[in-house]
Amino acid sequence: MRLTPEEEALLAGEGGEGARRAMRIVVTLGSIYDAERLLPVESVQVAGVSFRNVGEAGLEFLRDWAAQGARVTVPATLNPAGMDMRDWRRMGISAEFARLQEATVRAYTDMGVTATCTCTPYLVGNVPSFGAHLAWSESSAVCYANAVLGARTNREGGPGALAAAICGRTAAYGLHLDAGRVPTHRVRVRCPVRTPDDYGALGYWVGRWVGGGVPYIEGLDLPPVGASTPLAVSGEEAAAGDTLKLLGAALASSGAVALYHIHGVTPEARALPDLCPPDVAVMDVEDLGPARQALNSDASAIDLVVVGCPHASLTEVRHIAAGIRGKRLRAALWVTTSRPVREAAEAEGLVATIEEAGGLVIADSCVVIAPMAELPYRTVATNSAKMATYALGHAGLKARFGPLEQCLDAAMSGRWPA
Amino acid sequence: MSHIRYGRVIVEGQASGPALVSDRPISFLGGVDPETGRIVEPGHPLEGRSVAGCVLVFPTGKGSTVGSYILYRLAKANLAPAAIVNAESEPIVAVGALIAGIPMIDRVDIGGLHTGMPLAVRGRELIVG
């Protein structure tokens, strides 16, 4: 690998021990993938925040790294934590977990990471530009950045992303290079795909087929998307952004997809109409029924309804509030979102509407990474294919998957129709 | 009979110890107990064995990237493997070995190695026997 004189200096420790360790991590990752050089990154999204995941080992490492003087040198935002950082008591989180979670977030902020605590950094101001190189972890955000915005990032792990934030660089391989962005599979959609949960089911099905490939999807009726999409708060473009957020999250959780293209919709597919090579494997999707069946357990009593995986946008919170205004919920309802969206929703009176019905609007956190074993829930209904995919393995919950309206009905009745 | 096989350096260094060989991938998060150094993944061929002081040989890593931190913690508790040998490395174990200071090589033939035989890693060399 060829390094610049500045990079050699960092590797030799001239930027301090913390930066040296970061450079060694980035260079080691590059050497595994035979990268020839490093690239400056525009921003970083750091995963590995929930204390339930990082544990004592991760907390100890982060504290040690901070104590070595490691500081981020590019804008860096943080993935969700294992609890709402302000209102954790309402979630039923123990004081012991809260103390360790606060210490973990503090280790990151000590290094200069902004404690956004969201899986949708692009909805809270970290909006990458087209073609920008990034080092993002959080698989759903990686998919959004690559596909919807046309930025370039691999699926980074937590430590690799943090290292990139500290030295401001990542290794040039995979999705940073044009060759890594060429479609590997063609998906021809032959059935109607309309609602957001249709897109989730489609993503689940395609992800299972393509694994870590780059699918090129034809036959979807969506407006063009790009840099303005995450900034839209109403209308057709906002709806498309919300829909693609759910599609990408599903592709990234049932498979390991980090980039997809949609014919005529996503920026790289619009720029190059012949982007998909003619000789790749082809899949026809005729029916979403099998995907829906695979995402549903046999649970009939519903304890918990989760909307906001990935974190809900303001548009989605508006839909939820409109659906349960004046109603009384039997099951618990968690709307998970980012702190800025919660504050905007509060200003519109949406938080009051949801909480008067008996729901909670939870910021900073997520059911997939919260310490759910400590809480009394056994079943979950969700409109997120990602949540349904991870519910049993990551949260010990049997899942029901369906449209938002059906999930809100389940919150009111405590039942999922047979 | 002693012989040398050549691989690729992931983390430069030298160390030796008895081999602990798995023909299956290892997940450090959830698969190895950071308090004891023992492999705890149910049904894993090495379940119950300690990785401490061994030259740990396995095809590749798997699981969460948080697994890197488990190697770091094992090293601080003097329970880490002496060296790691992979057929093909991936980021979790590579970053873990790096931050834990464990010599590591990959792209080396791991066929015919068995648990208990003496192994040493020196730069890109795997010294067998």
Coordinates of C-alpha atoms in Angstrom, one line a residue:
Chain A
M1 CA 0.0 0.0 0.0
R2 CA 1.2 3.5 -0.9
L3 CA 1.0 6.0 1.9
T4 CA 1.4 9.8 1.8
P5 CA 4.2 11.4 3.9
E6 CA 1.4 12.6 6.2
E7 CA 0.0 9.1 6.6
E8 CA 3.5 7.7 7.2
A9 CA 3.9 10.2 10.0
L10 CA 0.7 9.3 11.7
L11 CA 1.6 5.6 11.5
A12 CA 5.0 6.4 13.1
G13 CA 3.2 8.0 16.0
E14 CA 3.8 11.7 15.3
G15 CA 0.1 12.4 15.9
G16 CA 0.1 10.6 19.2
E17 CA -0.5 7.0 20.3
G18 CA -4.3 7.2 19.7
A19 CA -3.9 8.3 16.1
R20 CA -1.2 5.7 15.6
R21 CA -3.5 3.0 16.7
A22 CA -6.2 4.3 14.4
M23 CA -3.9 4.4 11.4
R24 CA -2.7 0.8 12.1
I25 CA -6.3 -0.4 12.1
V26 CA -7.2 1.4 8.9
V27 CA -4.0 0.1 7.2
T28 CA -4.5 -3.4 8.4
L29 CA -8.1 -3.4 7.1
G30 CA -6.8 -2.1 3.8
S31 CA -4.1 -4.8 3.5
I32 CA -6.7 -7.6 4.1
Y33 CA -8.6 -6.3 1.0
D34 CA -5.4 -5.5 -1.0
A35 CA -6.1 -1.8 -1.1
E36 CA -3.5 0.3 -2.8
R37 CA -4.0 3.6 -1.0
L38 CA -6.1 5.4 1.6
L39 CA -8.9 7.9 0.9
P40 CA -10.0 11.0 3.0
V41 CA -13.5 10.5 4.4
E42 CA -16.2 13.2 4.5
S43 CA -17.9 11.8 7.6
V44 CA -18.2 8.7 9.8
Q45 CA -21.1 6.9 11.4
V46 CA -20.0 4.9 14.4
A47 CA -21.8 1.7 15.6
G48 CA -21.1 -0.3 18.7
V49 CA -22.9 2.0 21.2
S50 CA -25.4 -0.1 23.1
F51 CA -23.7 -1.4 26.3
R52 CA -25.6 -4.6 25.7
N53 CA -23.4 -5.2 22.7
V54 CA -20.0 -3.6 23.5
G55 CA -20.0 -4.9 27.1
E56 CA -17.2 -4.3 29.6
A57 CA -14.6 -5.2 27.0
G58 CA -15.7 -2.5 24.6
L59 CA -16.1 0.1 27.3
E60 CA -12.7 -0.6 28.5
F61 CA -11.2 -0.4 25.1
L62 CA -13.0 2.9 24.3
R63 CA -11.9 4.5 27.5
D64 CA -8.3 3.4 27.0
W65 CA -8.3 4.8 23.4
A66 CA -9.8 8.1 24.6
A67 CA -7.1 8.2 27.4
Q68 CA -4.4 7.8 24.7
G69 CA -5.6 11.1 23.3
A70 CA -7.6 9.7 20.3
R71 CA -9.9 12.4 18.9
V72 CA -11.9 12.4 15.7
T73 CA -10.7 14.6 12.9
V74 CA -13.9 14.5 10.6
P75 CA -17.6 14.8 11.5
A76 CA -18.6 11.6 13.3
T77 CA -22.1 10.7 14.4
L78 CA -23.2 7.9 16.7
N79 CA -25.5 4.9 16.3
P80 CA -28.4 4.3 18.7
A81 CA -27.8 3.4 22.4
G82 CA -29.5 0.7 24.4
M83 CA -31.9 3.2 25.9
D84 CA -33.4 6.7 25.6
M85 CA -30.6 8.7 27.1
R86 CA -33.0 11.1 28.9
D87 CA -36.1 9.0 29.6
W88 CA -34.7 5.5 30.2
R89 CA -36.7 4.9 33.3
R90 CA -39.9 4.9 31.2
M91 CA -38.5 2.0 29.1
G92 CA -38.0 -0.1 32.3
I93 CA -34.2 0.0 32.0
S94 CA -32.3 -0.7 35.2
A95 CA -30.1 1.9 36.9
E96 CA -27.1 -0.3 36.5
F97 CA -27.5 -0.6 32.8
A98 CA -28.1 3.1 32.5
R99 CA -24.9 3.9 34.3
L100 CA -22.8 1.7 32.0
Q101 CA -24.7 3.0 28.9
E102 CA -24.0 6.6 29.9
A103 CA -20.3 5.8 30.5
T104 CA -20.1 4.2 27.0
V105 CA -21.6 7.2 25.3
R106 CA -19.3 9.5 27.3
A107 CA -16.2 7.6 26.0
Y108 CA -17.3 8.4 22.5
T109 CA -18.1 12.0 23.2
D110 CA -14.7 12.3 24.9
M111 CA -13.2 11.4 21.6
G112 CA -15.3 14.1 19.8
V113 CA -18.0 11.9 18.4
T114 CA -21.4 13.7 18.3
A115 CA -23.9 11.8 20.4
T116 CA -26.7 11.8 17.8
C117 CA -27.6 8.2 18.9
T118 CA -29.5 7.5 15.7
C119 CA -29.4 4.9 12.8
T120 CA -30.6 7.7 10.5
P121 CA -27.8 10.2 10.5
Y122 CA -29.0 11.5 7.2
L123 CA -32.2 12.7 8.8
V124 CA -30.3 14.7 11.5
G125 CA -27.9 16.7 9.4
N126 CA -25.2 14.2 8.4
V127 CA -26.1 14.2 4.7
P128 CA -23.2 13.0 2.5
S129 CA -22.7 14.5 -0.9
F130 CA -22.8 12.5 -4.2
G131 CA -19.6 10.6 -4.7
A132 CA -18.2 11.4 -1.2
H133 CA -16.1 8.7 0.5
L134 CA -17.4 7.8 3.9
A135 CA -16.7 5.2 6.6
W136 CA -20.1 4.3 7.9
S137 CA -21.2 1.5 10.0
E138 CA -24.9 0.7 10.7
S139 CA -26.0 -1.5 7.7
S140 CA -29.3 0.4 7.0
A141 CA -27.5 3.7 6.9
V142 CA -24.8 2.3 4.7
C143 CA -27.4 1.2 2.2
Y144 CA -29.1 4.6 2.3
A145 CA -25.9 6.5 1.8
N146 CA -24.7 4.4 -1.1
A147 CA -28.0 3.8 -2.9
V148 CA -30.2 6.9 -2.3
L149 CA -27.4 9.5 -2.0
G150 CA -24.7 8.0 -4.3
A151 CA -22.0 8.4 -1.6
R152 CA -19.4 5.7 -1.2
T153 CA -18.9 3.5 1.9
N154 CA -18.2 -0.1 2.8
R155 CA -20.1 -1.8 5.6
E156 CA -17.7 -0.8 8.3
G157 CA -17.5 -2.4 11.7
G158 CA -17.6 -0.3 14.8
P159 CA -13.9 -0.2 15.6
G160 CA -12.9 0.3 11.9
A161 CA -15.3 3.2 11.6
L162 CA -14.0 4.9 14.8
A163 CA -10.5 4.4 13.5
A164 CA -11.4 6.1 10.3
A165 CA -12.9 9.0 12.2
I166 CA -9.7 9.5 14.2
C167 CA -7.3 9.4 11.3
G168 CA -9.8 10.9 8.8
R169 CA -9.1 8.1 6.2
T170 CA -10.3 4.8 5.0
A171 CA -8.8 2.2 2.7
A172 CA -9.7 2.3 -1.0
Y173 CA -11.4 -1.0 -1.7
G174 CA -14.9 -2.4 -2.3
L175 CA -17.6 0.2 -2.8
H176 CA -15.1 3.1 -2.9
L177 CA -14.1 1.9 -6.3
D178 CA -16.2 2.0 -9.5
A179 CA -15.7 -1.7 -10.0
G180 CA -17.3 -2.5 -6.6
R181 CA -20.5 -0.6 -7.5
V182 CA -21.4 -2.6 -10.6
P183 CA -24.7 -4.7 -10.2
T184 CA -24.2 -8.4 -9.6
H185 CA -27.9 -9.4 -9.9
R186 CA -30.9 -8.2 -11.8
V187 CA -34.3 -8.2 -10.0
R188 CA -37.4 -7.8 -12.2
V189 CA -40.4 -6.9 -10.1
R190 CA -43.6 -8.4 -11.7
C191 CA -46.1 -7.7 -8.9
P192 CA -47.5 -4.5 -7.4
V193 CA -45.2 -3.0 -4.7
R194 CA -47.0 0.0 -3.2
T195 CA -46.9 0.3 0.6
P196 CA -43.8 0.8 2.7
D197 CA -44.1 -2.7 4.1
D198 CA -44.3 -4.1 0.5
Y199 CA -40.9 -2.6 0.0
G200 CA -39.7 -4.2 3.3
A201 CA -41.0 -7.6 2.2
L202 CA -39.3 -7.1 -1.2
G203 CA -36.0 -6.2 0.4
Y204 CA -36.1 -9.2 2.7
W205 CA -36.7 -11.5 -0.3
V206 CA -34.1 -10.0 -2.5
G207 CA -31.5 -9.8 0.3
R208 CA -31.9 -13.5 1.0
W209 CA -31.1 -14.2 -2.7
V210 CA -28.2 -11.8 -3.4
G211 CA -26.4 -12.1 0.0
G212 CA -23.6 -9.5 -0.2
G213 CA -24.2 -8.7 -3.9
V214 CA -25.3 -5.4 -5.6
P215 CA -28.9 -5.9 -6.9
Y216 CA -30.3 -3.8 -9.8
I217 CA -34.0 -3.6 -9.3
E218 CA -36.4 -2.9 -12.2
G219 CA -40.2 -2.3 -12.2
L220 CA -40.7 0.0 -9.2
D221 CA -42.8 3.1 -9.4
L222 CA -40.9 5.8 -7.5
P223 CA -39.9 9.3 -8.2
P224 CA -36.2 10.1 -8.7
V225 CA -34.2 10.3 -5.4
G226 CA -30.9 12.0 -4.5
A227 CA -29.3 14.5 -2.2
S228 CA -32.5 16.4 -1.6
T229 CA -34.5 13.3 -0.5
P230 CA -33.5 13.2 3.2
L231 CA -34.3 16.9 3.6
A232 CA -37.9 16.5 2.3
V233 CA -40.4 16.5 5.1
S234 CA -43.6 16.0 3.1
G235 CA -44.8 15.0 -0.3
E236 CA -43.8 12.4 -2.8
E237 CA -40.0 12.7 -2.3
A238 CA -40.3 12.3 1.5
A239 CA -42.5 9.3 1.1
A240 CA -40.0 7.7 -1.3
G241 CA -37.1 8.4 1.1
D242 CA -39.1 6.7 4.0
T243 CA -39.9 3.7 1.7
L244 CA -36.3 3.3 0.5
K245 CA -35.1 3.5 4.1
L246 CA -37.2 0.4 4.9
L247 CA -36.2 -1.3 1.6
G248 CA -32.4 -0.8 2.3
A249 CA -32.7 -1.9 6.0
A250 CA -34.4 -5.1 4.9
L251 CA -31.8 -5.8 2.1
A252 CA -29.0 -5.2 4.6
S253 CA -30.4 -7.5 7.4
S254 CA -31.7 -10.6 5.4
G255 CA -28.6 -10.3 3.2
A256 CA -25.4 -8.2 3.6
V257 CA -26.4 -5.7 0.9
A258 CA -24.5 -2.4 1.1
L259 CA -25.6 -0.9 -2.2
Y260 CA -28.6 -1.4 -4.5
H261 CA -29.7 0.4 -7.6
I262 CA -33.3 1.1 -8.8
H263 CA -33.8 1.6 -12.5
G264 CA -34.7 5.3 -13.2
V265 CA -34.8 6.1 -9.5
T266 CA -31.5 6.1 -7.7
P267 CA -28.8 8.5 -8.7
E268 CA -26.2 6.2 -10.2
A269 CA -28.9 4.2 -12.2
R270 CA -30.2 7.5 -13.5
A271 CA -26.8 8.7 -14.6
L272 CA -26.0 5.4 -16.4
P273 CA -29.0 3.7 -17.9
D274 CA -26.8 0.7 -18.9
L275 CA -25.3 0.3 -15.5
C276 CA -26.4 -3.4 -15.1
P277 CA -24.2 -5.8 -17.1
P278 CA -26.3 -8.0 -19.4
D279 CA -24.9 -11.3 -18.1
V280 CA -25.7 -11.2 -14.4
A281 CA -28.1 -13.6 -12.7
V282 CA -31.8 -12.7 -13.0
M283 CA -34.6 -13.1 -10.4
D284 CA -38.3 -12.4 -11.2
V285 CA -40.4 -11.4 -8.2
E286 CA -44.0 -12.4 -8.9
D287 CA -45.5 -12.5 -5.4
L288 CA -44.6 -11.0 -2.0
G289 CA -46.6 -13.7 -0.2
P290 CA -43.7 -16.0 0.6
A291 CA -41.6 -13.1 2.0
R292 CA -44.5 -12.0 4.2
Q293 CA -45.0 -15.6 5.4
A294 CA -41.3 -15.9 6.3
L295 CA -41.4 -12.7 8.3
N296 CA -44.4 -13.7 10.4
S297 CA -44.3 -16.1 13.4
D298 CA -47.5 -17.7 14.7
A299 CA -47.9 -15.1 17.5
S300 CA -51.5 -14.0 18.1
A301 CA -51.4 -12.0 21.3
I302 CA -49.3 -8.9 20.8
D303 CA -47.4 -7.3 23.8
L304 CA -45.4 -4.7 22.0
V305 CA -45.8 -2.7 18.7
V306 CA -42.6 -1.2 17.3
V307 CA -42.6 1.5 14.6
G308 CA -39.3 3.3 13.7
C309 CA -36.8 0.7 12.6
P310 CA -34.8 2.5 11.1
H311 CA -35.6 5.6 13.2
A312 CA -38.9 7.2 12.2
S313 CA -39.0 10.3 10.1
L314 CA -41.3 13.2 11.0
T315 CA -43.7 12.1 8.2
E316 CA -43.9 8.6 9.8
V317 CA -44.6 10.0 13.2
R318 CA -47.4 12.1 11.7
H319 CA -49.0 9.0 10.2
I320 CA -48.8 7.1 13.6
A321 CA -50.3 10.0 15.5
A322 CA -53.1 10.4 13.0
G323 CA -53.8 6.6 13.3
I324 CA -54.3 6.5 17.1
R325 CA -55.5 10.0 17.9
G326 CA -58.1 9.7 20.7
K327 CA -57.7 5.9 21.0
R328 CA -56.7 3.8 23.9
L329 CA -54.0 1.2 23.4
R330 CA -53.9 -2.3 25.0
A331 CA -50.4 -3.3 23.9
A332 CA -47.3 -1.2 24.5
L333 CA -46.4 1.0 21.5
W334 CA -42.8 2.2 21.0
V335 CA -42.2 4.8 18.3
T336 CA -38.4 4.8 18.1
T337 CA -36.8 7.9 16.5
S338 CA -33.9 10.4 16.7
R339 CA -33.8 13.2 19.3
P340 CA -34.3 16.0 16.7
V341 CA -37.3 14.3 15.1
R342 CA -38.8 13.7 18.6
E343 CA -38.4 17.4 19.3
A344 CA -40.0 18.4 16.0
A345 CA -42.9 16.0 16.7
E346 CA -43.3 17.4 20.2
A347 CA -43.6 20.9 18.7
E348 CA -46.4 19.7 16.4
G349 CA -48.3 18.0 19.4
L350 CA -47.7 14.5 17.9
V351 CA -45.8 13.2 21.0
A352 CA -48.7 14.3 23.2
T353 CA -51.2 12.5 20.9
I354 CA -49.2 9.3 20.9
E355 CA -48.5 9.3 24.6
E356 CA -52.1 10.2 25.6
A357 CA -53.2 7.0 23.8
G358 CA -50.7 5.1 25.9
G359 CA -47.7 4.9 23.5
L360 CA -44.1 6.0 24.0
V361 CA -42.0 8.1 21.7
I362 CA -38.5 6.9 22.4
A363 CA -35.4 8.8 21.2
D364 CA -31.8 7.5 20.9
S365 CA -32.6 3.8 21.1
C366 CA -33.9 0.8 19.3
V367 CA -35.5 -2.5 20.3
V368 CA -32.9 -4.6 18.4
I369 CA -30.1 -3.4 20.7
A370 CA -32.0 -2.5 24.0
P371 CA -31.6 -5.0 26.9
M372 CA -35.0 -6.6 26.0
A373 CA -34.3 -9.7 28.1
E374 CA -34.8 -7.4 31.2
L375 CA -38.2 -6.3 30.0
P376 CA -41.5 -8.2 30.1
Y377 CA -42.3 -8.5 26.3
R378 CA -42.5 -11.7 24.4
T379 CA -44.2 -10.8 21.1
V380 CA -43.8 -7.8 18.8
A381 CA -45.8 -6.4 15.8
T382 CA -43.9 -4.2 13.4
N383 CA -44.0 -2.6 9.9
S384 CA -40.2 -3.1 9.6
A385 CA -38.9 -6.2 7.8
K386 CA -35.5 -5.5 9.5
M387 CA -37.1 -5.6 13.0
A388 CA -39.0 -8.7 12.1
T389 CA -35.8 -10.4 10.8
Y390 CA -33.9 -9.6 14.0
A391 CA -36.7 -9.8 16.6
L392 CA -36.2 -13.4 17.7
G393 CA -32.4 -13.6 17.6
H394 CA -31.6 -10.2 18.9
A395 CA -34.5 -9.4 21.2
G396 CA -36.1 -12.8 22.0
L397 CA -39.4 -11.6 20.6
K398 CA -41.8 -13.5 18.3
A399 CA -42.6 -11.2 15.4
R400 CA -45.6 -10.2 13.4
F401 CA -45.0 -8.1 10.3
G402 CA -47.5 -6.1 8.3
P403 CA -48.7 -2.6 7.2
L404 CA -48.5 0.3 9.7
E405 CA -52.3 0.4 9.9
Q406 CA -52.5 -3.3 11.0
C407 CA -49.7 -2.7 13.5
L408 CA -51.6 0.2 15.0
D409 CA -54.8 -2.0 15.1
A410 CA -52.8 -4.6 17.0
A411 CA -51.7 -1.9 19.5
M412 CA -55.3 -1.1 20.1
S413 CA -56.6 -4.6 20.3
G414 CA -53.5 -6.5 21.6
R415 CA -54.2 -9.1 18.9
W416 CA -52.9 -10.0 15.5
P417 CA -55.7 -11.4 13.2
A418 CA -55.2 -15.1 12.3
Chain B
M1 CA 9.0 -33.4 11.5
S2 CA 9.4 -29.7 11.6
H3 CA 8.6 -27.6 8.5
I4 CA 7.7 -24.0 7.6
R5 CA 4.6 -22.8 5.8
Y6 CA 4.3 -19.3 4.5
G7 CA 1.4 -16.9 4.8
R8 CA 0.6 -13.2 4.9
V9 CA 1.3 -11.0 7.9
I10 CA -1.8 -9.4 9.4
V11 CA -0.2 -8.4 12.7
E12 CA 3.6 -8.6 12.8
G13 CA 5.2 -10.5 15.6
Q14 CA 6.4 -13.9 16.9
A15 CA 5.0 -16.3 19.4
S16 CA 4.7 -20.1 20.0
G17 CA 2.4 -22.5 21.8
P18 CA 0.4 -25.6 21.4
A19 CA -2.1 -25.6 18.5
L20 CA -5.8 -25.2 19.1
V21 CA -7.4 -26.1 15.8
S22 CA -11.0 -25.5 14.7
D23 CA -12.3 -26.4 11.3
R24 CA -15.2 -24.1 11.9
P25 CA -15.3 -20.2 12.0
I26 CA -15.1 -18.6 15.5
S27 CA -17.3 -15.8 16.7
F28 CA -15.6 -14.0 19.6
L29 CA -18.7 -12.1 20.7
G30 CA -20.9 -14.7 22.4
G31 CA -18.6 -17.5 21.3
V32 CA -15.7 -16.9 23.7
D33 CA -16.1 -16.0 27.4
P34 CA -13.9 -13.0 28.1
E35 CA -13.8 -13.8 31.8
T36 CA -12.3 -17.3 31.3
G37 CA -11.0 -17.5 27.8
R38 CA -13.1 -20.6 27.1
I39 CA -15.0 -21.2 23.9
V40 CA -18.7 -21.3 24.9
E41 CA -20.5 -21.4 21.6
P42 CA -22.9 -24.4 22.0
G43 CA -22.1 -27.3 19.7
H44 CA -18.7 -25.8 18.6
P45 CA -16.1 -28.5 18.2
L46 CA -13.8 -26.6 20.7
E47 CA -16.6 -25.9 23.2
G48 CA -15.1 -25.8 26.7
R49 CA -11.5 -25.4 25.5
S50 CA -9.5 -22.3 26.6
V51 CA -7.8 -20.2 23.9
A52 CA -5.2 -18.8 26.4
G53 CA -1.6 -19.2 25.3
C54 CA -2.5 -21.3 22.3
V55 CA -1.7 -20.8 18.6
L56 CA -5.4 -20.6 17.6
V57 CA -6.0 -21.9 14.1
F58 CA -9.4 -21.5 12.4
P59 CA -10.6 -20.8 8.9
T60 CA -12.0 -17.3 9.5
G61 CA -13.9 -15.1 11.9
K62 CA -17.7 -14.5 12.0
G63 CA -20.3 -12.6 13.9
S64 CA -20.4 -9.0 15.3
T65 CA -17.6 -6.5 14.9
V66 CA -17.8 -6.0 18.7
G67 CA -15.9 -9.3 18.8
S68 CA -12.7 -7.3 18.3
Y69 CA -13.1 -5.9 21.8
I70 CA -13.3 -9.4 23.3
L71 CA -9.8 -10.2 22.0
Y72 CA -8.6 -6.9 23.6
R73 CA -10.1 -7.8 26.9
L74 CA -8.7 -11.3 26.8
A75 CA -5.2 -9.9 26.3
K76 CA -5.6 -7.5 29.2
A77 CA -6.5 -10.5 31.4
N78 CA -3.6 -12.6 30.0
L79 CA -6.1 -15.0 28.5
A80 CA -5.5 -14.3 24.8
P81 CA -4.2 -16.7 22.3
A82 CA -0.4 -16.5 21.8
A83 CA -0.9 -16.2 18.0
I84 CA -3.8 -16.5 15.5
V85 CA -3.6 -18.3 12.2
N86 CA -6.5 -18.0 9.7
A87 CA -7.0 -19.4 6.2
E88 CA -8.5 -16.0 5.2
S89 CA -8.8 -13.1 7.7
E90 CA -11.7 -10.7 8.0
P91 CA -12.0 -7.4 9.9
I92 CA -13.3 -8.7 13.3
V93 CA -10.4 -10.9 14.2
A94 CA -7.8 -8.8 12.3
V95 CA -8.7 -5.6 14.2
G96 CA -9.1 -7.6 17.4
A97 CA -5.6 -9.2 17.1
L98 CA -4.1 -5.7 16.2
I99 CA -5.5 -3.9 19.2
A100 CA -4.7 -6.8 21.5
G101 CA -1.1 -7.1 20.2
I102 CA -1.5 -10.8 19.1
P103 CA 0.7 -11.9 16.1
M104 CA -1.5 -13.0 13.3
I105 CA -1.0 -14.5 9.8
D106 CA -3.5 -15.6 7.1
R107 CA -3.5 -17.2 3.6
V108 CA -1.5 -20.1 4.9
D109 CA -2.4 -23.8 4.4
I110 CA -4.0 -25.0 7.7
G111 CA -4.6 -28.5 6.5
G112 CA -3.1 -31.4 8.6
L113 CA -2.7 -29.3 11.7
H114 CA -4.2 -30.7 14.9
T115 CA -4.8 -29.6 18.4
G116 CA -1.9 -30.0 20.8
M117 CA 0.9 -30.0 18.2
P118 CA 3.6 -27.4 18.7
L119 CA 3.3 -24.3 16.5
A120 CA 5.1 -21.0 16.1
V121 CA 4.4 -17.9 14.2
R122 CA 7.3 -15.7 13.1
G123 CA 6.6 -12.9 10.7
R124 CA 4.9 -14.6 7.7
E125 CA 6.2 -18.0 8.8
L126 CA 4.2 -20.7 10.4
I127 CA 6.6 -23.2 11.9
V128 CA 5.0 -26.6 12.4
G129 CA 6.4 -29.1 14.8

